[in-house]
XYZ file of C-alpha atoms in Angstrom:
559
model
C -4.530 -3.095 32.395
C -4.713 -1.589 35.741
C -3.214 -4.684 37.512
C -0.066 -4.266 35.520
C -0.341 -8.112 34.201
C 1.752 -7.343 31.191
C 5.250 -7.792 30.049
C 5.940 -4.206 29.204
C 3.761 -2.126 31.320
C 5.076 1.331 30.322
C 4.474 0.704 26.677
C 1.168 -0.844 27.345
C 0.101 2.338 29.333
C 1.291 4.612 26.526
C -0.545 2.732 23.832
C -3.730 2.448 26.020
C -3.816 6.105 26.950
C -3.266 7.048 23.346
C -6.025 4.803 22.173
C -8.274 6.189 24.860
C -7.568 9.835 23.606
C -8.107 8.654 20.008
C -11.607 7.258 20.990
C -12.730 10.142 22.972
C -11.881 12.661 20.031
C -12.848 10.494 17.125
C -16.323 9.665 18.560
C -16.903 12.919 19.995
C -17.693 11.650 23.561
C -16.298 14.636 25.357
C -17.599 17.711 26.579
C -16.319 21.228 25.395
C -15.054 22.009 28.795
C -12.867 19.105 28.767
C -10.804 20.147 25.536
C -8.271 22.007 27.529
C -7.673 19.121 29.732
C -7.373 16.829 26.517
C -4.797 19.174 25.058
C -2.767 18.779 28.352
C -3.074 15.210 28.079
C -1.632 14.984 24.577
C 1.044 17.507 25.605
C 2.153 15.191 28.536
C 1.717 12.191 26.275
C 4.196 13.365 23.766
C 6.595 14.601 26.489
C 6.886 11.078 27.777
C 7.028 9.530 24.578
C 9.874 10.731 22.414
C 9.982 7.921 19.954
C 6.384 7.891 18.396
C 5.868 11.597 18.534
C 3.358 11.651 15.567
C 0.898 9.012 17.170
C -1.576 11.609 18.113
C -1.463 13.677 15.106
C -4.846 12.824 13.722
C -6.407 13.108 17.249
C -5.032 16.625 17.699
C -6.038 17.698 14.215
C -9.646 16.490 14.783
C -9.778 18.249 18.174
C -8.607 21.569 16.625
C -10.907 21.599 13.809
C -13.736 21.562 16.407
C -12.155 24.031 19.086
C -9.105 25.738 17.456
C -9.061 28.526 20.149
C -9.138 26.152 23.004
C -6.352 24.159 21.696
C -4.011 26.967 20.744
C -4.685 28.940 23.832
C -4.266 25.893 26.195
C -0.986 25.037 24.409
C 0.386 28.629 24.905
C -0.423 28.101 28.405
C 0.709 24.796 29.172
C 4.144 25.121 27.158
C 4.969 28.830 26.934
C 8.766 27.918 26.570
C 7.740 25.553 23.727
C 9.538 22.268 24.475
C 9.819 19.349 22.391
C 6.576 18.069 22.574
C 4.999 21.523 22.058
C 6.984 21.925 18.825
C 5.693 18.670 17.583
C 2.066 19.862 18.349
C 2.527 23.286 16.613
C 4.269 21.506 13.636
C 1.340 19.129 13.330
C -1.227 21.976 13.374
C 0.640 24.231 10.978
C 1.077 21.115 8.495
C -2.687 20.345 8.352
C -4.618 22.373 5.884
C -7.749 21.998 8.046
C -6.111 23.841 11.065
C -3.291 25.867 9.746
C -5.200 29.170 9.226
C -7.272 29.251 12.413
C -4.429 28.426 14.564
C -2.141 31.054 12.974
C -4.741 33.675 13.360
C -5.332 32.964 17.047
C -1.438 33.036 17.325
C -1.020 36.153 15.711
C -3.987 37.757 17.755
C -2.095 36.902 21.010
C 1.144 38.272 19.659
C -0.476 41.769 19.020
C -1.519 42.030 22.800
C 1.285 43.291 24.815
C 2.093 42.080 27.601
C -0.659 39.552 27.581
C -3.936 38.775 26.270
C -6.739 37.519 28.457
C -8.854 34.726 26.856
C -11.312 32.423 28.502
C -11.139 28.859 27.469
C -14.128 26.439 27.631
C -13.177 25.162 31.047
C -13.536 28.586 32.647
C -9.788 29.468 32.778
C -9.189 33.110 32.265
C -5.471 33.329 32.877
C -3.538 35.724 30.680
C -1.764 34.338 27.653
C 1.786 36.205 27.219
C 2.509 37.659 23.810
C 5.918 36.271 24.322
C 4.630 32.770 24.331
C 3.157 33.423 21.050
C 6.687 34.752 19.693
C 8.370 31.548 21.036
C 5.846 29.451 19.172
C 6.240 31.605 15.943
C 10.021 31.443 16.220
C 9.701 27.535 16.425
C 7.336 27.349 13.510
C 9.729 29.533 11.404
C 12.480 27.103 12.235
C 10.627 24.033 10.824
C 12.353 24.218 7.554
C 14.414 27.194 6.075
C 13.026 26.505 2.748
C 9.376 26.200 3.964
C 7.033 28.796 5.419
C 3.392 28.349 6.059
C 1.190 30.339 3.562
C -0.488 31.907 6.646
C 2.725 33.507 7.788
C 3.635 34.752 4.209
C 0.166 36.227 3.793
C 0.600 38.147 7.234
C 4.154 39.210 6.782
C 3.449 42.953 7.252
C 1.153 42.364 10.287
C 3.758 40.113 11.828
C 6.867 42.219 11.166
C 5.195 45.347 12.520
C 4.074 43.380 15.576
C 7.406 42.021 16.309
C 9.224 45.374 15.825
C 6.820 46.790 18.318
C 7.533 44.053 20.689
C 11.374 44.653 20.375
C 10.727 48.361 21.135
C 8.171 47.821 24.133
C 10.305 45.104 25.732
C 13.347 47.435 25.512
C 11.342 50.577 26.684
C 9.454 49.130 29.725
C 9.620 45.642 31.195
C 6.954 44.967 33.827
C 7.609 42.668 36.816
C 5.018 40.005 35.285
C 6.898 39.815 32.024
C 10.290 39.522 33.726
C 8.921 36.737 35.912
C 7.362 35.081 32.865
C 10.547 35.197 30.915
C 12.608 33.921 33.766
C 10.484 30.843 34.045
C 10.681 30.117 30.389
C 14.442 30.429 30.667
C 14.374 27.838 33.406
C 12.701 25.456 31.002
C 14.971 25.931 27.910
C 17.976 28.038 26.602
C 16.831 31.494 25.656
C 18.411 34.837 25.402
C 18.582 36.800 28.778
C 16.342 39.459 27.498
C 13.087 39.279 25.670
C 13.795 41.992 23.180
C 16.932 40.104 21.856
C 14.563 37.101 21.154
C 12.091 39.156 19.528
C 15.169 40.373 17.274
C 15.972 36.783 16.380
C 12.400 36.207 15.392
C 12.448 39.234 13.294
C 15.355 37.849 11.526
C 13.894 34.382 11.149
C 10.716 36.112 9.622
C 12.744 38.113 7.128
C 14.816 35.092 6.104
C 11.620 33.877 4.551
C 11.737 36.979 2.174
C 15.259 38.356 2.134
C 18.605 36.811 1.223
C 20.996 36.425 4.027
C 23.297 39.059 2.370
C 20.651 41.648 3.202
C 20.445 40.783 6.733
C 24.334 40.803 7.014
C 24.194 44.489 5.500
C 21.581 45.544 8.222
C 24.017 43.891 10.506
C 27.024 45.793 9.119
C 25.159 49.118 9.462
C 24.549 48.296 13.258
C 20.829 47.974 12.511
C 20.335 45.021 14.815
C 22.028 46.594 17.758
C 20.194 49.817 17.270
C 17.037 48.145 17.371
C 17.759 46.948 20.955
C 18.270 50.691 22.247
C 15.385 52.905 22.888
C 16.878 56.062 21.541
C 18.135 54.667 18.397
C 15.231 52.172 17.609
C 13.381 54.405 15.212
C 16.731 54.827 13.311
C 17.077 51.084 12.897
C 13.359 50.642 11.741
C 14.090 53.428 8.942
C 17.232 51.457 8.013
C 15.265 48.174 7.647
C 12.532 49.945 5.555
C 15.145 51.281 3.144
C 16.686 47.749 2.805
C 13.270 46.291 2.321
C 12.387 48.701 -0.365
C 15.432 47.531 -2.485
C 13.953 44.048 -2.350
C 10.333 44.476 -2.719
C 8.134 47.848 -3.394
C 4.968 45.620 -3.105
C 5.952 44.305 0.227
C 6.678 47.813 1.589
C 3.454 48.962 0.099
C 1.528 46.346 2.091
C 3.457 47.462 5.368
C 2.808 51.137 4.738
C -0.986 50.399 4.224
C -0.994 48.450 7.533
C 0.738 51.435 9.277
C -1.804 53.930 8.238
C -4.585 53.066 10.634
C -2.007 52.691 13.622
C -0.752 56.209 12.893
C -4.053 57.702 12.288
C -5.105 56.488 15.701
C -2.024 58.292 17.117
C -0.729 55.027 19.398
C 1.977 57.070 21.165
C 4.230 54.267 22.139
C 5.388 53.146 18.717
C 4.423 56.293 16.936
C 7.906 57.519 16.083
C 9.390 54.252 14.815
C 6.194 53.680 12.838
C 6.592 57.308 11.250
C 10.234 56.538 10.452
C 9.143 53.309 8.598
C 6.302 55.225 6.806
C 8.507 57.851 5.519
C 11.010 55.604 3.854
C 8.494 53.603 2.048
C 6.159 56.599 1.253
C 7.296 56.490 -2.556
C 5.981 53.088 -2.808
C 2.296 54.323 -2.362
C -0.181 55.900 -4.668
C -0.719 59.416 -3.663
C -4.040 59.616 -5.080
C -5.417 56.752 -2.840
C -3.176 57.151 0.291
C -2.169 60.752 0.151
C -5.140 62.418 2.218
C -4.565 59.670 5.141
C -0.680 60.331 4.915
C -1.193 64.160 4.740
C -3.443 63.978 7.899
C -0.779 61.993 9.979
C 1.993 64.370 8.760
C 0.103 67.580 9.601
C -0.298 66.430 13.154
C 3.449 65.632 13.690
C 4.447 69.024 12.054
C 3.080 70.530 15.222
C 4.713 68.074 17.645
C 7.119 69.198 20.385
C 9.625 66.436 19.346
C 12.081 67.601 16.846
C 12.606 64.093 15.373
C 9.000 63.653 14.628
C 8.788 67.134 12.917
C 11.722 66.131 10.886
C 10.323 62.877 9.721
C 7.000 64.607 9.116
C 8.901 66.986 6.821
C 10.794 64.144 5.022
C 7.373 62.737 4.093
C 5.849 66.057 3.162
C 8.752 66.591 0.658
C 7.923 63.066 -0.995
C 4.103 63.921 -1.036
C 4.765 67.452 -2.414
C 6.322 65.864 -5.565
C 2.894 64.544 -6.486
C 0.702 66.971 -8.407
C -2.477 65.594 -7.001
C -1.412 66.685 -3.519
C -0.604 70.358 -4.342
C -4.075 71.970 -3.460
C -4.307 69.804 -0.196
C -1.089 71.051 1.144
C -2.258 74.583 1.186
C -3.704 73.709 4.589
C -0.216 73.316 6.057
C 1.103 76.852 4.993
C 0.844 78.338 8.466
C 2.651 75.343 10.000
C 5.421 75.468 7.328
C 5.994 79.217 7.852
C 6.632 78.618 11.583
C 9.255 75.837 10.581
C 11.072 78.420 8.497
C 12.075 80.055 11.781
C 13.444 76.868 13.168
C 17.098 76.666 14.257
C 17.535 73.206 12.841
C 19.125 73.581 9.297
C 17.712 70.155 7.962
C 14.186 71.266 9.051
C 14.388 74.568 7.305
C 15.910 72.951 4.147
C 13.160 70.444 3.894
C 10.454 73.161 4.561
C 11.882 75.173 1.695
C 11.876 71.927 -0.532
C 8.282 71.186 0.102
C 7.165 74.892 -0.793
C 9.154 74.796 -3.899
C 7.829 71.551 -5.123
C 4.296 72.494 -4.481
C 4.488 76.116 -6.301
C 6.368 74.372 -9.183
C 3.222 72.773 -10.425
C 1.754 76.212 -10.718
C -1.754 74.863 -9.612
C -1.823 76.712 -6.364
C -2.169 80.477 -6.082
C -0.571 81.940 -3.106
C -2.717 84.735 -1.215
C -1.175 87.977 -0.644
C -1.115 87.675 3.350
C 0.589 84.247 2.842
C 3.086 85.610 0.391
C 3.873 88.525 2.666
C 4.806 86.139 5.460
C 6.725 83.986 3.254
C 8.863 86.690 1.682
C 9.746 87.923 5.276
C 10.748 84.641 6.271
C 12.914 84.002 3.172
C 14.932 87.455 3.224
C 17.235 86.416 6.061
C 17.954 83.137 4.314
C 19.342 84.802 1.309
C 22.726 85.561 3.121
C 22.801 82.434 5.250
C 25.966 80.741 6.092
C 24.647 77.459 4.585
C 24.723 77.563 0.796
C 21.951 74.954 0.433
C 19.558 77.195 2.358
C 20.721 80.027 0.322
C 19.837 78.436 -2.858
C 16.617 77.019 -1.757
C 15.379 80.261 -0.282
C 16.155 82.026 -3.714
C 14.427 79.467 -5.908
C 11.426 79.433 -3.673
C 11.254 83.179 -3.993
C 11.340 82.932 -7.831
C 8.529 80.188 -7.657
C 6.666 82.544 -5.374
C 6.914 85.562 -7.811
C 5.296 83.339 -10.346
C 2.557 81.974 -8.104
C 1.498 85.156 -6.613
C -0.844 87.838 -8.023
C 0.931 91.217 -8.211
C 0.165 93.297 -5.472
C 1.461 96.662 -4.373
C 1.945 95.400 -0.658
C 4.475 92.833 -1.891
C 6.759 95.360 -3.826
C 8.667 96.609 -0.685
C 9.741 93.053 0.074
C 10.673 92.598 -3.666
C 12.897 95.593 -3.545
C 14.746 94.357 -0.611
C 15.672 91.220 -2.424
C 17.281 93.078 -5.387
C 20.712 93.905 -3.811
C 21.328 90.378 -2.005
C 20.499 88.697 -5.388
C 22.843 90.767 -7.155
C 25.798 90.050 -4.860
C 25.044 86.357 -4.715
C 24.967 86.409 -8.516
C 28.732 86.537 -8.154
C 28.886 84.022 -5.389
C 31.790 81.354 -5.867
C 28.965 78.538 -5.362
C 27.599 77.949 -8.849
C 24.308 76.715 -7.731
C 23.843 79.786 -5.433
C 24.841 81.941 -8.290
C 22.489 80.328 -10.514
C 19.673 80.643 -8.091
C 20.347 84.406 -7.465
C 20.228 84.956 -11.203
C 16.676 83.281 -11.380
C 15.524 85.311 -8.312
C 16.799 88.526 -9.724
C 14.922 87.720 -13.023
C 11.738 86.952 -11.226
C 11.880 90.182 -9.255
C 12.617 92.359 -12.220
C 9.525 90.697 -13.934
C 7.378 91.159 -10.997
C 8.319 94.875 -10.723
C 7.917 95.140 -14.610
C 11.284 96.669 -14.850
C 12.051 95.698 -18.488
C 15.625 97.214 -18.651
C 16.639 95.352 -15.540
C 15.157 92.102 -16.870
C 16.868 92.540 -20.127
C 20.406 93.029 -18.482
C 19.712 89.969 -16.249
C 18.766 88.059 -19.392
C 21.773 88.981 -21.254
C 23.951 88.278 -18.224
C 25.371 91.690 -17.870
C 25.945 91.951 -14.038
C 28.290 94.995 -14.315
C 25.370 97.309 -15.612
C 23.164 96.343 -12.653
C 24.256 99.006 -10.009
C 23.931 101.882 -12.327
C 20.535 100.623 -13.693
C 19.167 99.963 -10.186
C 20.490 103.270 -8.489
C 19.283 105.300 -11.429
C 15.814 103.682 -11.468
C 15.257 103.979 -7.867
C 16.881 106.801 -6.343
C 14.535 106.977 -3.417
C 15.781 103.597 -1.963
C 19.480 104.281 -2.532
C 20.159 104.575 1.276
C 18.307 101.421 1.820
C 20.423 99.615 -0.887
C 23.661 100.997 0.543
C 22.641 99.555 4.174
C 21.983 96.183 2.386
C 25.372 96.363 0.515
C 27.653 97.211 3.578
C 27.855 93.842 5.039
C 29.269 92.494 1.934
C 32.397 94.296 2.661
C 33.043 91.675 5.303
C 32.253 88.772 2.982
C 34.791 85.774 3.208
C 34.822 85.924 -0.412
C 37.264 88.453 -2.023
C 35.450 89.081 -5.185
C 32.312 90.040 -3.246
C 34.253 92.472 -1.234
C 35.630 94.057 -4.251
C 32.246 93.992 -5.768
C 30.615 95.766 -2.629
C 33.379 98.635 -2.832
C 32.383 99.313 -6.466
C 28.698 99.212 -5.715
C 29.095 101.602 -2.766
C 31.206 103.931 -5.011
C 28.399 104.139 -7.606
C 25.762 104.419 -4.853
C 27.702 107.626 -3.533
C 26.911 109.433 -6.835
C 23.281 109.468 -6.207
C 23.468 110.729 -2.628
C 23.332 114.066 -0.880
C 26.009 115.400 1.266
C 23.769 115.171 4.377
C 22.712 111.637 3.875
C 24.075 109.546 6.787
C 24.641 106.560 4.477
C 27.467 108.551 2.656
C 29.206 108.918 5.907
C 28.572 105.160 6.693
C 30.306 104.366 3.183
C 33.292 106.575 3.854
C 33.821 104.957 7.438
C 33.434 101.510 6.177
C 35.929 102.023 3.267
C 38.506 103.572 5.640
C 38.263 100.673 7.809
C 39.330 98.210 5.212
C 43.198 98.927 5.387
C 43.840 95.435 6.983
C 42.300 93.605 3.813
C 44.288 92.238 1.025
C 46.316 94.693 -0.907
C 43.931 94.559 -3.965
C 40.922 95.025 -1.946
C 42.286 97.809 0.543
C 43.830 99.657 -2.432
C 40.554 99.607 -4.377
C 38.744 100.964 -1.132
C 41.125 103.655 -0.609
C 41.010 104.794 -4.358
C 37.241 104.778 -4.146
C 37.371 106.795 -0.742
C 39.676 109.214 -2.290
C 37.469 109.820 -5.215
C 34.293 110.423 -3.009
C 36.167 112.699 -0.724
C 37.695 114.893 -3.485
C 34.370 115.127 -5.361
C 32.560 116.095 -2.229
C 34.765 119.105 -1.879
C 33.997 120.386 -5.304
C 30.934 122.697 -5.702
C 29.316 120.474 -8.400
C 29.000 117.496 -5.988
C 25.257 117.083 -6.694
C 26.030 116.555 -10.279
C 29.130 114.427 -10.273
């Protein structure tokens, strides 16, 4: 054979070398350290022989059965760009029931180590195997047939999806020189996207096509999800969008992904923590709170204290979902201090979600709030009653009402409850129906807490016109305090509330002594309302005229 005394030397050499490889492997007349060399020989043979690409399938499978790690790692090192010969080898290994599972597991393991996985083969080679080489191999495997997907890939969908999403993020966030060099060499061998993160997104799409219809991928594209994945500052939004779309298709799949995420988030891996949290929050409703609630609560409690506003918001969104489960009510008591701090946050969404979480927990009436915590909560709620955002007004009043029912009656709470009466009364007339209803419920809760039966009755019978006289007659000692609370409503943008404030102040003046400073404040405030609408300014002037006329009489204290 070596002399070349044949008609077709090239064919004869190809057949001979293939036969030699068959003999070596089938008879086991090779040493373990020679396995990488044999794999390279098979790859070179397939590269040179296009027409007979399945000639060495049996040999490759037999070799891989005995040495799966050496075969897979050597193939990733020898052909990281996955040329035609390498594609043939991967297809052979994935198609065989004897080699499919071990080879895929090795591939997945390499995929998870960014940027490279150091693995020693039997010939002593300790060179790194790049995760991107495994990504290219996986993409080729997924392209073998649109309707066919290896069972090992389907069984590891959650693991693969999370790994690929992380790869998109990390290759966008930071690209080391060694990764750039590796990718440039791959691109020299075949046509690949200019940036690794774009190829990783292509692989994510190819993976998802095994589970989702093309229409779902197009919906994500129309919402700019694929573009957002490629930007570090919007990556976590895209991950959340992807999670929502997946939930519409399969809750069980999302549950599997969430369970895979929990260990990563529990370890506090900083690089991909924000996107992982975004995904978890979107699929949290798919989990069983009794089984996963404690782990999720531990993760959320850590992020509630984060300096990153976005992490705090995501943690709160997750907490709102958890708070709807009765089994989590007692466990969430430990978060009271953190939530109280968040009520002071400048972000409206943060405060809104904090209020919602408190309401959900207290609504089950499982938890009794201690007096010190109730005092802090009442102090934090009172400024929100008059907040410019109606949603915060409504939620703060609903929480107040829930708090009254979940708190043991204590004298130390009464001063705060007294201070809530006037804001509730005015907002009972609010143009926003939901705010008005929440005010009614809050006023009812306050009257019941104070054991003021007559006040409770007029609230129940919905007779708001009786409230000022009833309140000011019942609690003369706090008339000055109530007046100071009512004065700001003279500047309300709602005309009915301004008129209501005038009437309230006129009634309050009856219970005041001449020397009380609040009486002078009433007169000055009414006098300054000349620029208001005719109906409001006339009412103010009439009320002021009556007050001044009566003050001049000798029976002022009794008027």
